[in-house]
Tab-separated table of C-alpha atoms in Angstrom:
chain	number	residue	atom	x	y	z
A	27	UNK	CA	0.000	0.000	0.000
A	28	UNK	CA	1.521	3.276	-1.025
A	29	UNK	CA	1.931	6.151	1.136
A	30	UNK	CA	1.332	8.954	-1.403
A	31	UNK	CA	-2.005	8.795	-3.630
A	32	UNK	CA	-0.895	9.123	-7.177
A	33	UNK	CA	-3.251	8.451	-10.020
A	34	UNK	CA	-0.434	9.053	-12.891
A	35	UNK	CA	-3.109	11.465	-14.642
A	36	UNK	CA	0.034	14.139	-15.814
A	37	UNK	CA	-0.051	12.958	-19.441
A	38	UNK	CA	-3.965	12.153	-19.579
A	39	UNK	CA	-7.208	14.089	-20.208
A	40	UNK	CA	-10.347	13.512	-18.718
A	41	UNK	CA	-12.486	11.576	-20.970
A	42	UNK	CA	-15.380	13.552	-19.743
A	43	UNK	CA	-17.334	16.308	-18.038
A	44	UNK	CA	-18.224	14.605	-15.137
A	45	UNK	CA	-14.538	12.986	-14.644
A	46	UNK	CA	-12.985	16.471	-15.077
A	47	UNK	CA	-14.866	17.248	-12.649
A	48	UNK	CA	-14.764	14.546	-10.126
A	49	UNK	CA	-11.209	15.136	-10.153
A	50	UNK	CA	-11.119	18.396	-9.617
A	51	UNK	CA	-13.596	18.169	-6.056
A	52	UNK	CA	-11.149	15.239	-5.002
A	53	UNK	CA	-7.822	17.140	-3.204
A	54	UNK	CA	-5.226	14.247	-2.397
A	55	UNK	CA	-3.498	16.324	-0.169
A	56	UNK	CA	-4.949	15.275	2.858
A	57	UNK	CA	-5.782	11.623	2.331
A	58	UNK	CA	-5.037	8.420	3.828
A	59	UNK	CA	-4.668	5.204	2.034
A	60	UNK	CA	-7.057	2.660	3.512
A	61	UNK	CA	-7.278	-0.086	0.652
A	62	UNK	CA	-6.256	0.235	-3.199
A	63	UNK	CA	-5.955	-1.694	-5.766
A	64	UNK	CA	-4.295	-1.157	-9.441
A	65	UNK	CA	-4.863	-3.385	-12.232
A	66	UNK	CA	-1.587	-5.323	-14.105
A	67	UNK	CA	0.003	-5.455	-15.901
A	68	UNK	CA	-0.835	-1.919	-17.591
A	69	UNK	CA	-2.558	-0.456	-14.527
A	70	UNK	CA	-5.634	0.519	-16.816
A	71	UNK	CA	-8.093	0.119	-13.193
A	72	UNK	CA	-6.708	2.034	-10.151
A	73	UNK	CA	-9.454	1.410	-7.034
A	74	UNK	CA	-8.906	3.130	-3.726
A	75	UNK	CA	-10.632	3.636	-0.397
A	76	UNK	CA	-9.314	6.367	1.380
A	77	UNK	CA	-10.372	9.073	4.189
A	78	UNK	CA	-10.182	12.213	3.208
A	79	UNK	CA	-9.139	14.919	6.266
A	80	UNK	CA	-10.063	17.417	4.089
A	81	UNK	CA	-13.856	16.797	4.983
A	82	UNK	CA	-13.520	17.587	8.382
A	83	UNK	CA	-13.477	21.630	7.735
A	84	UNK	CA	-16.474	20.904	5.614
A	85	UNK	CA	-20.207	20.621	6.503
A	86	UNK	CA	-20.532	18.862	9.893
A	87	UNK	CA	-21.495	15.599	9.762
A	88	UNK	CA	-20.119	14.873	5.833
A	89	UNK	CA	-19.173	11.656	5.247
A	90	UNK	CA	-15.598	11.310	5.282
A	91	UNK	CA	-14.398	7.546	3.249
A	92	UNK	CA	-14.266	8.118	-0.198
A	93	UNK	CA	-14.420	5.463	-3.125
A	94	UNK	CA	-12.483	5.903	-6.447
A	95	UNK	CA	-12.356	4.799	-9.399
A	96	UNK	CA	-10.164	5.245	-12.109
A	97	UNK	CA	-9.799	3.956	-15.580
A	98	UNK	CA	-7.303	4.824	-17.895
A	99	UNK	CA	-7.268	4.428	-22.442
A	100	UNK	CA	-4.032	4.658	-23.223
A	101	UNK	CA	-4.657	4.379	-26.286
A	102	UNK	CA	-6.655	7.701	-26.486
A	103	UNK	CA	-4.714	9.354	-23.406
A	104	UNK	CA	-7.593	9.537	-21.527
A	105	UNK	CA	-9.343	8.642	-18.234
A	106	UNK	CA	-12.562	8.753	-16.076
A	107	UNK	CA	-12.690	9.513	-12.871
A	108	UNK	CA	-15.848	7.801	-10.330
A	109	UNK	CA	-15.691	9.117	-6.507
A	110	UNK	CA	-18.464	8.296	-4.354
A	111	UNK	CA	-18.608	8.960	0.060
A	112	UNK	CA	-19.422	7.035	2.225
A	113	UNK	CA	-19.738	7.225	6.283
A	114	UNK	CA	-18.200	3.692	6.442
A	115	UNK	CA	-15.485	2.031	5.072
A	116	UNK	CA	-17.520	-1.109	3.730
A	117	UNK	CA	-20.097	0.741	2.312
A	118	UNK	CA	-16.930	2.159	0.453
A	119	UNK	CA	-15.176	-1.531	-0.124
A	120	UNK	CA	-19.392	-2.391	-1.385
A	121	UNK	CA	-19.698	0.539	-4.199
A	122	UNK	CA	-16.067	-0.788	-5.835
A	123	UNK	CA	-16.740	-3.619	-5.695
A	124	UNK	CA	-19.926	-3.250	-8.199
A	125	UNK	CA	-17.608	-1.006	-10.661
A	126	UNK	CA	-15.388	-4.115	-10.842
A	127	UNK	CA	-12.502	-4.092	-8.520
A	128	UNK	CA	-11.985	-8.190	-7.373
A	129	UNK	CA	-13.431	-8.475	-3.602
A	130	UNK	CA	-10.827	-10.271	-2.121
A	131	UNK	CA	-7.927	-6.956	-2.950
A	132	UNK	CA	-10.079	-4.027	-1.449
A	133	UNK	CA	-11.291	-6.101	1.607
A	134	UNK	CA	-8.766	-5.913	3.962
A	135	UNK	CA	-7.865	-1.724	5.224
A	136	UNK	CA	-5.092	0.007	6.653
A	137	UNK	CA	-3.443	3.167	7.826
A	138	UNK	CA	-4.236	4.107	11.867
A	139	UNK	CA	-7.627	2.903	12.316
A	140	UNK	CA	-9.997	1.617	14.903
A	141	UNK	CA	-10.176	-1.969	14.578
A	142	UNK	CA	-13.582	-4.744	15.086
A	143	UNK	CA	-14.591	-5.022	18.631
A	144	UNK	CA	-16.163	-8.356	17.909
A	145	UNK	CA	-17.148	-11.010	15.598
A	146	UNK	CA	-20.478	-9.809	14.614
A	147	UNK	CA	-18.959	-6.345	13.974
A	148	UNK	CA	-16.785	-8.364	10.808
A	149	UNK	CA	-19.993	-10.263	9.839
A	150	UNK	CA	-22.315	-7.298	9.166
A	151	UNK	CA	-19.117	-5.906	7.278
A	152	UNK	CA	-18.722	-8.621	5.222
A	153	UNK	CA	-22.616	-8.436	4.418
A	154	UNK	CA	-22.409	-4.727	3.228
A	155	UNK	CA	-19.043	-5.383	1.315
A	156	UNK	CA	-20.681	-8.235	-0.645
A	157	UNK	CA	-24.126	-6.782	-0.729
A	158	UNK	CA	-24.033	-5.975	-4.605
A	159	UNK	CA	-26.657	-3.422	-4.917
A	160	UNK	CA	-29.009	-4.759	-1.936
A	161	UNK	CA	-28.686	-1.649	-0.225
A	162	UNK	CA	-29.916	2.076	-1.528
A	163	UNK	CA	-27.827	4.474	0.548
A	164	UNK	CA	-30.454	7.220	1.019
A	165	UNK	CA	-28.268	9.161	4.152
A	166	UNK	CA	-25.131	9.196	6.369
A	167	UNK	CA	-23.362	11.368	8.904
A	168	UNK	CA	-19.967	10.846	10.833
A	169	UNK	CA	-18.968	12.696	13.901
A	170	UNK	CA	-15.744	13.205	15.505
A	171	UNK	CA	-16.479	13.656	19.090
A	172	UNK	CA	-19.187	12.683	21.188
A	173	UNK	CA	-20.767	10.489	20.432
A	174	UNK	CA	-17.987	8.774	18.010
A	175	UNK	CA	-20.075	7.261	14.929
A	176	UNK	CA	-21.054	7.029	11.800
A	177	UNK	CA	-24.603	5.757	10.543
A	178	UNK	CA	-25.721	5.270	7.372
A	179	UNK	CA	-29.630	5.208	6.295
A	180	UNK	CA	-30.288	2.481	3.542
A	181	UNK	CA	-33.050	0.910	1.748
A	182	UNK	CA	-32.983	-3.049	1.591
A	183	UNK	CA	-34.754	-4.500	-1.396
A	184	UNK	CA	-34.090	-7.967	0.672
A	185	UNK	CA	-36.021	-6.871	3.761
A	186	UNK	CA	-39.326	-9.276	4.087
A	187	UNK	CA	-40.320	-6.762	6.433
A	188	UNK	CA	-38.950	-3.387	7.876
A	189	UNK	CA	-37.104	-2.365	4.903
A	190	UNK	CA	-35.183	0.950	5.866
A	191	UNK	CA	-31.865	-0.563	7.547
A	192	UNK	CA	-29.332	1.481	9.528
A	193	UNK	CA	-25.769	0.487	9.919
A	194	UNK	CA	-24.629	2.629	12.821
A	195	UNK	CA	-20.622	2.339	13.508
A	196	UNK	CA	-19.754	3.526	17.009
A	197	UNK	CA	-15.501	3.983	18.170
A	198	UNK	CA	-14.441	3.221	21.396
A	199	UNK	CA	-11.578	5.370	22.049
A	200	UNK	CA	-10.152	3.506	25.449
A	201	UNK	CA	-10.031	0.653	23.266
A	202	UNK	CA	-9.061	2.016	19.853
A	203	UNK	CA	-11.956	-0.555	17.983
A	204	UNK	CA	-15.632	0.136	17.016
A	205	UNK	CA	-18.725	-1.750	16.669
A	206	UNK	CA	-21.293	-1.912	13.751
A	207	UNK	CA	-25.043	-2.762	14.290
A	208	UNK	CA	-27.521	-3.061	12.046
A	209	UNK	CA	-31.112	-1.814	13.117
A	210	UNK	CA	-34.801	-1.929	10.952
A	211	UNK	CA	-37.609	0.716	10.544
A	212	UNK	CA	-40.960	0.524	8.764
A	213	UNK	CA	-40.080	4.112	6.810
A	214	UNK	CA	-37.822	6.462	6.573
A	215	UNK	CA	-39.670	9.229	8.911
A	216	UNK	CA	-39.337	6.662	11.633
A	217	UNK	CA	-35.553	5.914	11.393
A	218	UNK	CA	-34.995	9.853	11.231
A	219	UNK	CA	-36.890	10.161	14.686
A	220	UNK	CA	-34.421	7.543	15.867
A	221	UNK	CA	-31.432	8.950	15.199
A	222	UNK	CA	-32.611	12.165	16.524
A	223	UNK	CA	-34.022	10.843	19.784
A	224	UNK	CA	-32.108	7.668	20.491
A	225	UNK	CA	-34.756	6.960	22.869
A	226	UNK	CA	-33.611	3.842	23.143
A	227	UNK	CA	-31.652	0.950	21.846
A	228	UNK	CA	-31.395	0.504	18.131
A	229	UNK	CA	-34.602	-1.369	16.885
A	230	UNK	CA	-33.102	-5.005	15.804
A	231	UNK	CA	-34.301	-6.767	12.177
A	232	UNK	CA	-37.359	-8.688	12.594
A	233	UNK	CA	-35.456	-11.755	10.928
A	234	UNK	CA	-32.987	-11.768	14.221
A	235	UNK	CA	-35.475	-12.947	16.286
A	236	UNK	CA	-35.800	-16.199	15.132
A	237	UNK	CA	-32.048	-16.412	15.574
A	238	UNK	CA	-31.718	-19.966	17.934
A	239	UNK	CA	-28.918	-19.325	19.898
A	240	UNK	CA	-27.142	-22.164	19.509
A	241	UNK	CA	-26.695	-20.956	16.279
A	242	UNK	CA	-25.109	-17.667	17.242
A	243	UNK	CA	-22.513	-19.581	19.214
A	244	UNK	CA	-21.535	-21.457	16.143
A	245	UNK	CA	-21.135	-18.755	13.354
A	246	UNK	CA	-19.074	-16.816	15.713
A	247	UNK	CA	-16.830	-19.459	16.939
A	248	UNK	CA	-16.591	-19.819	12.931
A	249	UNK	CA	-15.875	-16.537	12.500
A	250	UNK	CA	-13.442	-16.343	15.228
A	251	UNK	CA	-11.369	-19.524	13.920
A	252	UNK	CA	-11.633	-19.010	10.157
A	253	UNK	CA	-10.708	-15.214	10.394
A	254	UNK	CA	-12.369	-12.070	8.609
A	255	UNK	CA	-12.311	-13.717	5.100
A	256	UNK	CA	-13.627	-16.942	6.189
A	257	UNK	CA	-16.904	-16.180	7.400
A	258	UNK	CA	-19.758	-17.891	4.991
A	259	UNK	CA	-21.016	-16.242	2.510
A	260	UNK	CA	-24.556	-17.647	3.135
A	261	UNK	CA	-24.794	-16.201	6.767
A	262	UNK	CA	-26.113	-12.331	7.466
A	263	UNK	CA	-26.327	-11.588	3.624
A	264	UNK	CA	-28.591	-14.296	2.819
A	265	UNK	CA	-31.971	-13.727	1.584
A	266	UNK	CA	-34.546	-12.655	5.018
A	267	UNK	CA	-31.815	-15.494	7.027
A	268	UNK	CA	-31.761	-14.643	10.820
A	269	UNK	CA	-27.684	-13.172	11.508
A	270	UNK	CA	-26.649	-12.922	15.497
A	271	UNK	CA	-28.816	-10.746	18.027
A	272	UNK	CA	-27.153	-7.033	18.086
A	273	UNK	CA	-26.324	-5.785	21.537
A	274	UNK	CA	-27.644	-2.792	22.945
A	275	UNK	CA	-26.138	0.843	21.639
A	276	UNK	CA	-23.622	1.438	24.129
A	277	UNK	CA	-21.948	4.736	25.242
A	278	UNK	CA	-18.785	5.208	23.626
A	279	UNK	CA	-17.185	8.066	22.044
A	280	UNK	CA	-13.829	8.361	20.547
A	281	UNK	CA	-12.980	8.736	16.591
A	282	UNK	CA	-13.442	6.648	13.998
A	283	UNK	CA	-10.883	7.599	11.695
């Protein structure tokens, strides 16, 4: 992974409006590798997930991961630029990963983050990541300071029931690692109200409930054995299948990033 983000775009020209652009709102200058991945043996594909520092002076609350994607013709000395932000880093991993980058090379991140309190933390990761386009990101926020999180507000054309899903990421700063939860609403409206209020904990999938907890035990002494890549494919992602009971929101605060 290289320290310095370098696109080798000197002797190109944007192949488009929207990639002149694109590259243009993206400053490198204040950006941390967290995954890349550049095609061989020409390097035509370049695909990186990075934070970007830069988004802290900007709007509170702005979603601070960003996704690339470049492709270069060579032939035509040209290239397009794709970025895309995301609150969370798998939600990032998730929108490469339907432009074409290969899983199993933008999967694992680096640089000075917090790292996976738990097993079920790397589970609902891996379901995001591999998600395709199951999930409509309709929202997100990140914060700093207290509380330490980032949510993001999603549609799931999977859901039997409950469809808007959020995926709320909270950092634990005694510990350096975070947790990420999934929780279900009936609308939108209703997920808003909960996010405002946090009245109280976050409202788990109707599918968990059916969850036997024998069950539980077993995927995550799985998970724990196989490691982060191991975990099967046909656990949380799988169509309305019951993943492991979420734990109550805890208080933590710290930051993410």
């Amino acid at each position: 992974m290289s320290d310095i983000l370098d696109f080798r775009l000197d002797d190109l020209a944007p192949s488009d409006a929207d990639s002149e652009h694109a590259e243009r709102q993206f400053w490198a200058g204040d950006v941390t590798v967290l995954a890349e991945r550049h095609s061989p043996p020409d390097g035509s594909h370049s695909y990186v997930v990075a934070h970007d520092g830069s988004v802290t002076w900007a709007a509170p609350g702005e979603p601070q991961v960003a996704a690339i994607k470049v492709a270069r013709d060579l032939s035509l000395n040209t290239f397009t630029f794709e970025l895309a932000y995301r609150p969370t880093v798998s939600f990032a991993q998730n929108w490469l990963i339907e432009r074409g980058c290969p899983p199993e090379r933008i999967a694992q991140s680096g640089g000075d983050l917090m790292k996976p309190a738990d097993d079920l933390t790397l589970q609902v990761e891996r379901q995001i990541r591999e998600s395709g386009t199951r999930y409509e990101v309709l929202d997100g926020k990140t914060s700093d300071f207290d509380p330490c999180e980032a949510w993001t507000l999603t549609r799931d054309s999977s859901a039997c029931q409950t469809p808007i899903r959020v995926f709320l990421e909270e950092g634990n700063s005694s510990t350096h690692t975070y947790t990420l939860r999934e929780g279900a609403f009936a609308d939108v409206d209703t997920a808003r109200s909960w996010l405002d209020d946090r009245g109280g904990p976050l409202p788990e999938p109707p599918e968990y409930s059916a969850h036997d907890s024998a069950d539980v035990r077993a995927r995550v002494a799985l998970a724990r054995s196989a490691g982060v890549g191991a975990v099967p494919k046909g656990g949380l992602d799988a169509h309305c299948t019951p993943p492991p009971r979420p734990v109550q929101r805890p208080a933590q605060q710290g930051r993410l990033l």
